[in-house]
Coordinates of C-alpha atoms and ligand atoms in Angstrom, one line a residue:
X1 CA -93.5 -38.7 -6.5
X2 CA -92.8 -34.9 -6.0
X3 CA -89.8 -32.8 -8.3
X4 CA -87.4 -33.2 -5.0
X5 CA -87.2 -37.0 -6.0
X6 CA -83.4 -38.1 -7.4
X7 CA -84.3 -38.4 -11.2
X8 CA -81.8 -41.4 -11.3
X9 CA -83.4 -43.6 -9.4
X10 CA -87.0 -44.4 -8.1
X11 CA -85.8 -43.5 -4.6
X12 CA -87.9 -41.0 -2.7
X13 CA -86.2 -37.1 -1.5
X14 CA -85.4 -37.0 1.6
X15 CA -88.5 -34.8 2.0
X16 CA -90.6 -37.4 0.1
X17 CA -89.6 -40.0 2.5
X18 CA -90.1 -38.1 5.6
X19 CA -93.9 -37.3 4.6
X20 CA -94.4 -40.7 3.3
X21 CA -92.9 -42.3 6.5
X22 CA -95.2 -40.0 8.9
X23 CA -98.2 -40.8 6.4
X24 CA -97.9 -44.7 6.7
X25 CA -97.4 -44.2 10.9
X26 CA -100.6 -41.5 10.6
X27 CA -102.4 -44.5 8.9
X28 CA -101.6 -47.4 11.5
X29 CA -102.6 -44.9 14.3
X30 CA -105.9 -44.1 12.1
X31 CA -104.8 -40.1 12.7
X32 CA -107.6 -37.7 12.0
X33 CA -106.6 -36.0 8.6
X34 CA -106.5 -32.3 10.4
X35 CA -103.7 -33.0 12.8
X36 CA -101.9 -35.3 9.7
X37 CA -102.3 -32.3 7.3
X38 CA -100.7 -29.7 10.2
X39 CA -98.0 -32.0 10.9
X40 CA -96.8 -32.3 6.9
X41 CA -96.6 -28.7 6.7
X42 CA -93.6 -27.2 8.8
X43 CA -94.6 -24.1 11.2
X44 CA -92.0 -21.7 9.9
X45 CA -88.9 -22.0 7.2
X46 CA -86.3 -18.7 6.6
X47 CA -83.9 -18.6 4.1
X48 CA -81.2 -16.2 5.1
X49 CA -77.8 -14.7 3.0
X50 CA -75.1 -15.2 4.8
X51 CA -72.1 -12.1 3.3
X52 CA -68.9 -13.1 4.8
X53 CA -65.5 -12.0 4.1
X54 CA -62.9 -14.4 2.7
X55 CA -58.8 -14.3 4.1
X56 CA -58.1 -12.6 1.0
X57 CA -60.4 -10.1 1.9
X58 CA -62.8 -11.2 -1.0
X59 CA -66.3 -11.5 0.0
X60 CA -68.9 -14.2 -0.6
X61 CA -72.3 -14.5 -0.3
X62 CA -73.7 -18.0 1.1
X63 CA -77.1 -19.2 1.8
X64 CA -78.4 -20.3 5.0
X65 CA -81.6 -22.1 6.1
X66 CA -83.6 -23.0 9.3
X67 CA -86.7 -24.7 9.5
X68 CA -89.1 -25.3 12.4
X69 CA -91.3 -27.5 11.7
X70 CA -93.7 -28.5 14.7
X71 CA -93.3 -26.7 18.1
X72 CA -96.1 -28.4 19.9
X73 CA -94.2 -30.0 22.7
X74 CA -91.8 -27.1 23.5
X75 CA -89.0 -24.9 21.8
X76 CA -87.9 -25.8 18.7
X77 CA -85.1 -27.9 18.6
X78 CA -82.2 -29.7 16.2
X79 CA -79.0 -29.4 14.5
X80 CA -77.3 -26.8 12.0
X81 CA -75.0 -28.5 9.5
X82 CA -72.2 -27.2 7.0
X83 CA -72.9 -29.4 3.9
X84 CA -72.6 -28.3 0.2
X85 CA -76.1 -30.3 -0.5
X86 CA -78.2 -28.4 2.4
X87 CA -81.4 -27.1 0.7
X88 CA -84.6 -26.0 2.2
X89 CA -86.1 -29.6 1.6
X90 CA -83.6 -31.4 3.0
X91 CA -84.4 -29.1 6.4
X92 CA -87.6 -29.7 6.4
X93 CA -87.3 -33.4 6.2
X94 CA -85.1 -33.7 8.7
X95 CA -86.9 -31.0 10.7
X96 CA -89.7 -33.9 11.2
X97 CA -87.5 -35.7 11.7
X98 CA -86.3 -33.8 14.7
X99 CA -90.1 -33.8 15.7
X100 CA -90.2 -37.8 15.9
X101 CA -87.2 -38.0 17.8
X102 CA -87.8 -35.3 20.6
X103 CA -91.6 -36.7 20.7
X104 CA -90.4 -40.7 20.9
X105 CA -87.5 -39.6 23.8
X106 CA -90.4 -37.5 25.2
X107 CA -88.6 -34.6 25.2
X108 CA -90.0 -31.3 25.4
X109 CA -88.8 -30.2 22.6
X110 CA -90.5 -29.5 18.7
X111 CA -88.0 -29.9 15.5
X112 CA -86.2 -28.2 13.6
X113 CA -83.1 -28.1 11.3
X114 CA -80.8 -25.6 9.4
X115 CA -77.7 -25.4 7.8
X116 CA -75.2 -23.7 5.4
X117 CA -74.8 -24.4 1.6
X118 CA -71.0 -24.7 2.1
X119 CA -68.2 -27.2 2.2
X120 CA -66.5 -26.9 5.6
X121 CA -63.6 -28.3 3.9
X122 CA -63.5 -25.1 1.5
X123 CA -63.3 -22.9 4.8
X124 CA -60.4 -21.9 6.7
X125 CA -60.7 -21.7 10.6
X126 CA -61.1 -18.3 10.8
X127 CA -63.4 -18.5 7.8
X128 CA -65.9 -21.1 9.1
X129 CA -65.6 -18.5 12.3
X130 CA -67.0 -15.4 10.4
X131 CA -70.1 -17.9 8.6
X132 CA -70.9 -18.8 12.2
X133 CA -71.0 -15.9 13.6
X134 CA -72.9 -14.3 10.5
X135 CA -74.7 -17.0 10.4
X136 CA -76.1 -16.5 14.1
X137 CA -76.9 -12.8 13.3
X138 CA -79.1 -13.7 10.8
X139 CA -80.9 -16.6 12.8
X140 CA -81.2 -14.5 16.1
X141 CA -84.7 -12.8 15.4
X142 CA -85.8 -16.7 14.6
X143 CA -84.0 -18.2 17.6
X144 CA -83.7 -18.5 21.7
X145 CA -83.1 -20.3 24.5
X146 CA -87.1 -20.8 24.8
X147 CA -87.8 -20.8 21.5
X148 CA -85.6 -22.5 19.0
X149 CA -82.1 -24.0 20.1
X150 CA -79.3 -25.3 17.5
X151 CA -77.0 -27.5 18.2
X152 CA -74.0 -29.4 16.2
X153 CA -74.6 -31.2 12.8
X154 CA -72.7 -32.6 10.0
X155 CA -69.8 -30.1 9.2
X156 CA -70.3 -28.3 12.5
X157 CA -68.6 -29.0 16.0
X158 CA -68.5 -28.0 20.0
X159 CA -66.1 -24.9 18.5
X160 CA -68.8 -24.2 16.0
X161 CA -71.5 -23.9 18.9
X162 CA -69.1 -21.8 21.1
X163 CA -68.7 -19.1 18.3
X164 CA -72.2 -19.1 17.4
X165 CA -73.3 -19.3 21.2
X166 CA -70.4 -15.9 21.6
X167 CA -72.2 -14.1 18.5
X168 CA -76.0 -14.4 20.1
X169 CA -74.9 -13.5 23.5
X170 CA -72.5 -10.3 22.0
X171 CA -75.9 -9.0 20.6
X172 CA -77.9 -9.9 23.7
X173 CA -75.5 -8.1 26.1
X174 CA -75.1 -11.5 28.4
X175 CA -74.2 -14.6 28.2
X176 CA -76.8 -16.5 26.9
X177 CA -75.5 -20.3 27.2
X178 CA -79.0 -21.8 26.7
X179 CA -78.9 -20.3 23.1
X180 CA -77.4 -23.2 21.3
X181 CA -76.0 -27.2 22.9
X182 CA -72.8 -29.5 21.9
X183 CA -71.3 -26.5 23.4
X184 CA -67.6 -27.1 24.8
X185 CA -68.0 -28.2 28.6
X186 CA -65.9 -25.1 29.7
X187 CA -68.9 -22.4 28.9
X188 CA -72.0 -24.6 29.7
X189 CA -71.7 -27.9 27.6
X190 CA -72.9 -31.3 28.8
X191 CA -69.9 -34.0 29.4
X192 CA -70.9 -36.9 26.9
X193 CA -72.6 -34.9 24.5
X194 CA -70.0 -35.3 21.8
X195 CA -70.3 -39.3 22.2
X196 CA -74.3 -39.2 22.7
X197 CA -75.3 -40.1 19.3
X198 CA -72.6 -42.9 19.0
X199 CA -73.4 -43.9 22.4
X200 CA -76.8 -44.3 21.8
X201 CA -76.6 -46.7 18.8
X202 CA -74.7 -48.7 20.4
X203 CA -77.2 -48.9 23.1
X204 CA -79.8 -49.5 20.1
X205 CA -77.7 -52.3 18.7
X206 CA -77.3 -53.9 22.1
X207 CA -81.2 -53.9 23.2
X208 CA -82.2 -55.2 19.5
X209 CA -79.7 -57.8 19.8
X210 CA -81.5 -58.7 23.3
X211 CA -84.8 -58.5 21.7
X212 CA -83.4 -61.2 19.0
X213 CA -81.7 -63.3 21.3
X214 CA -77.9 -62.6 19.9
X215 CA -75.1 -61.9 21.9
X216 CA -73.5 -58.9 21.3
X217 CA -70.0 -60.2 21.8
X218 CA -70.5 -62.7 19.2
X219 CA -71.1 -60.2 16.7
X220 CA -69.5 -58.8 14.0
X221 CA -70.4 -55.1 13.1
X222 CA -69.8 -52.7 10.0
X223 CA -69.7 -48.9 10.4
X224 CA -70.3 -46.8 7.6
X225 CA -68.5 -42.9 8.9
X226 CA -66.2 -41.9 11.4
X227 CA -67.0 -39.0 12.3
X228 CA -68.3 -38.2 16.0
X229 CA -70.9 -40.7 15.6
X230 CA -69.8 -43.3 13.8
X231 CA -66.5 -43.6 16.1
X232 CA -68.6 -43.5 19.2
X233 CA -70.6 -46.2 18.0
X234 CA -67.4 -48.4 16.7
X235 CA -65.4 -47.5 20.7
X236 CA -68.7 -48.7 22.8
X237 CA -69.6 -51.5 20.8
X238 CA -65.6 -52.5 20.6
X239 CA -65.9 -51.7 24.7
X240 CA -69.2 -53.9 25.1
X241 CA -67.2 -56.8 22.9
X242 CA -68.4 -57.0 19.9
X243 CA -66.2 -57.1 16.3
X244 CA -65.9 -54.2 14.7
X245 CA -64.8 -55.2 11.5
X246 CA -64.9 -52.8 9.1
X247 CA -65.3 -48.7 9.5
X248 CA -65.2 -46.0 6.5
X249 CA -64.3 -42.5 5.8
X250 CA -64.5 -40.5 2.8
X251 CA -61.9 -42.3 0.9
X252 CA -62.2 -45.9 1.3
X253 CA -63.3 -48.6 3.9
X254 CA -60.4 -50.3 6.9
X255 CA -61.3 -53.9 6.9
X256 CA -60.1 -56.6 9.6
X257 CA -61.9 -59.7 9.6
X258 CA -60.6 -60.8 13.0
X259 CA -61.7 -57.4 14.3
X260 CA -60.1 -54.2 14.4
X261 CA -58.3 -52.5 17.2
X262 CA -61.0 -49.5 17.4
X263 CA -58.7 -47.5 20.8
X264 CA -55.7 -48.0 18.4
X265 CA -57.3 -46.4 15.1
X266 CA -58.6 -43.7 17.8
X267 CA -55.7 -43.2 18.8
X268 CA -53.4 -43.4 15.3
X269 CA -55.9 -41.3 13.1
X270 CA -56.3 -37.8 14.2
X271 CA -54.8 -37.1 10.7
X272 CA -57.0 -39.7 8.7
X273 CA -56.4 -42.9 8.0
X274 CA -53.8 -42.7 5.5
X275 CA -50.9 -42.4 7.8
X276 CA -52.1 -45.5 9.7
X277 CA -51.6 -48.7 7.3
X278 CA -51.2 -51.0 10.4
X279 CA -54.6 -50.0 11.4
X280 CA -56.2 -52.4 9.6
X281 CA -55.6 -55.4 6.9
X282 CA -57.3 -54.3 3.4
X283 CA -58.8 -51.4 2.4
X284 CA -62.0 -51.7 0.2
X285 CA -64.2 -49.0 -1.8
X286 CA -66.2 -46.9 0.0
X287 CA -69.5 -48.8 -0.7
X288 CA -68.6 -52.6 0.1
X289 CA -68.4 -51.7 3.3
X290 CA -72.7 -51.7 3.0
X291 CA -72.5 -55.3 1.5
X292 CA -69.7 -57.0 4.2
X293 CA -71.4 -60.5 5.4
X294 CA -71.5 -58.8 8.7
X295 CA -74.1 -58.9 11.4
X296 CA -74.4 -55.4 12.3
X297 CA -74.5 -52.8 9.6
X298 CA -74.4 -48.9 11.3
X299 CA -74.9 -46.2 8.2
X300 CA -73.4 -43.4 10.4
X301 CA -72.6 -41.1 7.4
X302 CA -74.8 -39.2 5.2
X303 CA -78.3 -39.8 4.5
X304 CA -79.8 -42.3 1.5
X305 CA -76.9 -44.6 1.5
X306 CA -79.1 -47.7 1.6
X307 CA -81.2 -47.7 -1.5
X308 CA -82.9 -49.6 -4.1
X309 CA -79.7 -49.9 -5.9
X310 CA -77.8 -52.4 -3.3
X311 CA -80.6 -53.2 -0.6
X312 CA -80.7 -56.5 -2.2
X313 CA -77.3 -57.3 -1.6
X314 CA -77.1 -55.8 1.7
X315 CA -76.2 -59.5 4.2
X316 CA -76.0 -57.8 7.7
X317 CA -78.7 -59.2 9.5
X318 CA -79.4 -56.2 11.8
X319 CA -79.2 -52.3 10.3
X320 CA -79.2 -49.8 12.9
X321 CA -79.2 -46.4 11.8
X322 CA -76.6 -43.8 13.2
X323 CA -77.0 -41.2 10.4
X324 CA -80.2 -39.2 9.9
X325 CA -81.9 -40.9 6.9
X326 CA -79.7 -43.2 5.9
X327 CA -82.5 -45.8 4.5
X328 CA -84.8 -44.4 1.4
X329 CA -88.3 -46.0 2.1
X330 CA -87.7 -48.2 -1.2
X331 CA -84.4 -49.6 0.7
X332 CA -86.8 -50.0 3.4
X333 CA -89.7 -52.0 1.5
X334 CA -86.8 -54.4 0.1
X335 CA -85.4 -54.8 3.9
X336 CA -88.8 -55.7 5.4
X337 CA -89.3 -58.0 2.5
X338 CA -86.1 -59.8 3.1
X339 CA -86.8 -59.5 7.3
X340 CA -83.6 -57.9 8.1
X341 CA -85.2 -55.4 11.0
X342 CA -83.8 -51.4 10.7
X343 CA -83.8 -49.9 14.2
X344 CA -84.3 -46.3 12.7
X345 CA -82.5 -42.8 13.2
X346 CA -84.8 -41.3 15.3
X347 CA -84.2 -44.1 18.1
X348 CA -80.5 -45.2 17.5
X349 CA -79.3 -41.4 17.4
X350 CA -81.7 -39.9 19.8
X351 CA -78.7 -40.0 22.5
X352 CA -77.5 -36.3 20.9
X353 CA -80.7 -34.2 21.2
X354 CA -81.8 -36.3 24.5
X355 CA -77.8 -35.1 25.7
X356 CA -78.5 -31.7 24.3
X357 CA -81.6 -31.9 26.5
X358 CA -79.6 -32.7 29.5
X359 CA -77.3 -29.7 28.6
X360 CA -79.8 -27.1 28.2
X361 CA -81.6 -28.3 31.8
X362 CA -78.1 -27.7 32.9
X363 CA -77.6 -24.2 31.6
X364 CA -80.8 -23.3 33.0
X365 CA -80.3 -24.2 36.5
X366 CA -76.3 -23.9 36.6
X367 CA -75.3 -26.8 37.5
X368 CA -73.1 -29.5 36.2
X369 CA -73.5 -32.7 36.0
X370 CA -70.9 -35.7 35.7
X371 CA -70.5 -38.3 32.6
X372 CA -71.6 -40.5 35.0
X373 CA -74.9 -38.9 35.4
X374 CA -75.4 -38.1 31.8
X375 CA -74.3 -41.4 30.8
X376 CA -76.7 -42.7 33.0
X377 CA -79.8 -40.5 32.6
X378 CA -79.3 -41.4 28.8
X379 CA -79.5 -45.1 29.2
X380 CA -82.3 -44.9 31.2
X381 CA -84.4 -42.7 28.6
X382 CA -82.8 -45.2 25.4
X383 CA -84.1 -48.3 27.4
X384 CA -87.6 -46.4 27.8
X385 CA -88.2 -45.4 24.2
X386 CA -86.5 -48.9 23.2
X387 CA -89.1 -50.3 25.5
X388 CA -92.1 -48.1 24.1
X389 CA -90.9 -48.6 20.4
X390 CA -90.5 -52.9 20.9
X391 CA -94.1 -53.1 22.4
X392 CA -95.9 -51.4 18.9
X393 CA -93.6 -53.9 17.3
X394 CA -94.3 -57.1 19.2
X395 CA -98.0 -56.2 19.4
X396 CA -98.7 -54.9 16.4
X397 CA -96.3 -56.6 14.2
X398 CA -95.4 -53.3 12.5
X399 CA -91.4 -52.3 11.5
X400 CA -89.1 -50.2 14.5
X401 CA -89.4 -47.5 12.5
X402 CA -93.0 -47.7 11.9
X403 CA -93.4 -48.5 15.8
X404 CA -91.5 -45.8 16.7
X405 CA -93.3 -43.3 14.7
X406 CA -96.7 -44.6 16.4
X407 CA -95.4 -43.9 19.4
X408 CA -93.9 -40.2 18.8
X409 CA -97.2 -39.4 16.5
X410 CA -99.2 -40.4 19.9
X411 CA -97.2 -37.9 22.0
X412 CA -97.8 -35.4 19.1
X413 CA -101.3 -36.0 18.7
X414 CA -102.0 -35.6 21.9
X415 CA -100.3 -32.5 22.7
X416 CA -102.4 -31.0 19.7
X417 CA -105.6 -32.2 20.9
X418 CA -104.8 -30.7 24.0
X419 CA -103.9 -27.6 23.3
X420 CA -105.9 -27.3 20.7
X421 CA -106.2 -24.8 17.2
X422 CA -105.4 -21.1 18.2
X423 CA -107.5 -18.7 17.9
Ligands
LIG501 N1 -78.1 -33.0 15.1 C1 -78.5 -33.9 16.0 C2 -79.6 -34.8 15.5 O1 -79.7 -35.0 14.4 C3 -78.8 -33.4 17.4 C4 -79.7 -32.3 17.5 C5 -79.8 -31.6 18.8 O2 -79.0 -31.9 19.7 O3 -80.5 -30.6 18.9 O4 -80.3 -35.4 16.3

């Protein structure tokens, strides 16, 4: 195990489980140790200083990070996040896993991922406005519509892509909408993006129930996070019928056993849920919600949640993951030992970059297209990977995630056999 590991625990980094995960899919495929050994290493990672000035007209200094880590299959692509843990390891973990999920949605799109060192919550509006825009000045030599394109992330929103979308184009002299997606509709976002990752794990949780022969509206589900995707998740499942029983923020989990009114708490919480008592019946600590007897369990918050300390006493029968990493690859082991199936990240939330593809075909040829289509073009693309991802498992008896990593490290391989080693 590397230095990145969490000295508390035997749980891998997040950049230790990304490179073990791709290893273990390199080995099922029997990849040729060349193209394994390029795809570990990421193609590029820049550390930038981000000098902003403060509303007291102090000025800080934050650090910023993207890294690109495979851009065989087109431009770079993947979120930016405002987190007070971002660090380059983290980015390049989840730059892979950008790679994965644009390769398994056959996308053409590589992976990358950046981010701030900051607490969102530590920033004003017109604070988090200046990092933004700071931000993109210092990305622009590394970024562009054709060659690396950001997008929304933890602590970053469809405002947060207009101002940094508004900074690029300023320097470039002209709009430049392609630049960055999860843009606001108004200047060349996609309707449905916002919902896309939600949306999509909901479609996951639906086709894994059809795989195991359980009716969604007979089941109960869990949501770990409310932010955009764990609420999109909780409102399509709650449409599609099933029981949302239990959803979480950062203080403490809203539990209903009979079910609770997911339009309602919408509706009632745009200030958190402490002004909202009738939205539920009892509220529990943050991490029982990951132990409910529930069918369904969606982490949809931060990464690692799911780990050697309480996968034993996880009793969903189905996890589908909505965050980015939620599972550590002990949590994993314990899960697969236990046969409770994990549908991973890289399916379940594909909907947002597979959106975010949608909207950058959109700002390339100007045109708009409805929620219907997008909503429609998305489920068709989910049902495909789903389809692509349930075959490795069904055949080759392997885990989702490990089928859906053969099937993205196929796409990957051969786009590098292809095009071969330059020069
Ligand atoms: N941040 C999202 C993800 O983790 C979306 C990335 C994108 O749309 O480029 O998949």
């Amino acid at each position: 195990m590397s230095d990145h590991a969490d000295a508390d625990t035997t749980d891998e980094s997040p950049l230790d489980a990304a490179l073990s995960q791709i290893e273990r899919a390199a080995d099922l495929i029997d990849l040729d140790g060349d193209l394994l050994e390029i795809l570990t290493h990421p193609d590029q990672s820049h550390k930038v200083s981000i000098p902003f000035r403060r509303d007291d007209d102090s000025i800080e200094v934050l650090t910023g990070y993207r890294v690109q880590h495979d851009g065989v299959l087109g431009p770079y692509k993947g979120g930016l996040r405002f987190h007070p843990d971002v660090d380059a390891a983290e980015c390049e973990a989840l730059a892979i896993w950008m790679t994965l999920k644009c390769a398994l949605l056959d996308l053409p799109f590589g992976g990358a991922k950046g981010g701030v060192v900051v607490d969102p919550k530590d920033l004003s509006d017109r604070e988090h406005e200046r990092v933004t825009r700071r931000f993109a000045e210092e990305l622009r030599r590394f970024i562009g519509p054709n060659y690396d394109v950001p997008a929304p992330d933890m602590g970053t929103d469809a405002q947060t892509m207009a101002w940094f979308m508004d900074a690029y184009s300023m320097q470039a002299g002209e709009a430049q909408p392609g630049v960055v997606t999860g843009k606001p509709p108004a200047i060349g976002g996609s309707h449905g993006r916002m919902e896309a990752p939600g949306r999509s794990t909901a479609i996951a949780v639906r086709e894994a129930c059809n795989h195991y022969n359980l009716q969604l509206d007979n089941m109960t589900v869990a949501v770990q996070g409310f932010g955009a995707v764990g609420e999109n998740a909780a409102r399509v499942l709650h449409e599609w019928g099933a029981t949302v029983v239990a959803v979480s923020d950062l203080n403490g989990a809203y539990y209903d056993p009979d079910g609770l009114d997911i339009p309602y708490i919408i509706e009632e919480t745009e200030l958190g849920f402490a002004d909202c008592e009738d939205c539920y019946e009892e509220k529990l600590p943050n991490d029982e919600l990951l132990t409910l007897d529930v069918d369904v369990l969606i982490p949809a918050a931060i990464g690692g949640v799911l780990n050697e300390s309480n996968a034993a006493d996880v009793k969903a029968d189905l996890i589908v993951e909505g965050a980015n990493g939620p599972t550590t690859p002990a949590a994993d082991r314990i899960f697969e030992e236990r046969g409770i199936p994990v549908i991973p990240d890289v399916l379940a939330n594909a909907g947002g970059v597979t959106v975010s593809y949608f909207e950058w075909l959109q700002d390339i040829s100007r045109r708009e297209w409805t929620l219907e289509e997008v909503r429609e073009e998305l489920g068709e693309k989910m049902l495909e990977a789903f389809a692509e991802t349930e075959e490795r498992v069904e055949e080759e008896g392997v885990t989702w995630r490990e089928g859906a990593y053969m099937v993205a490290l196929d796409r990957l391989v051969e786009a590098h056999e292809l095009r071969g080693l330059w020069p």
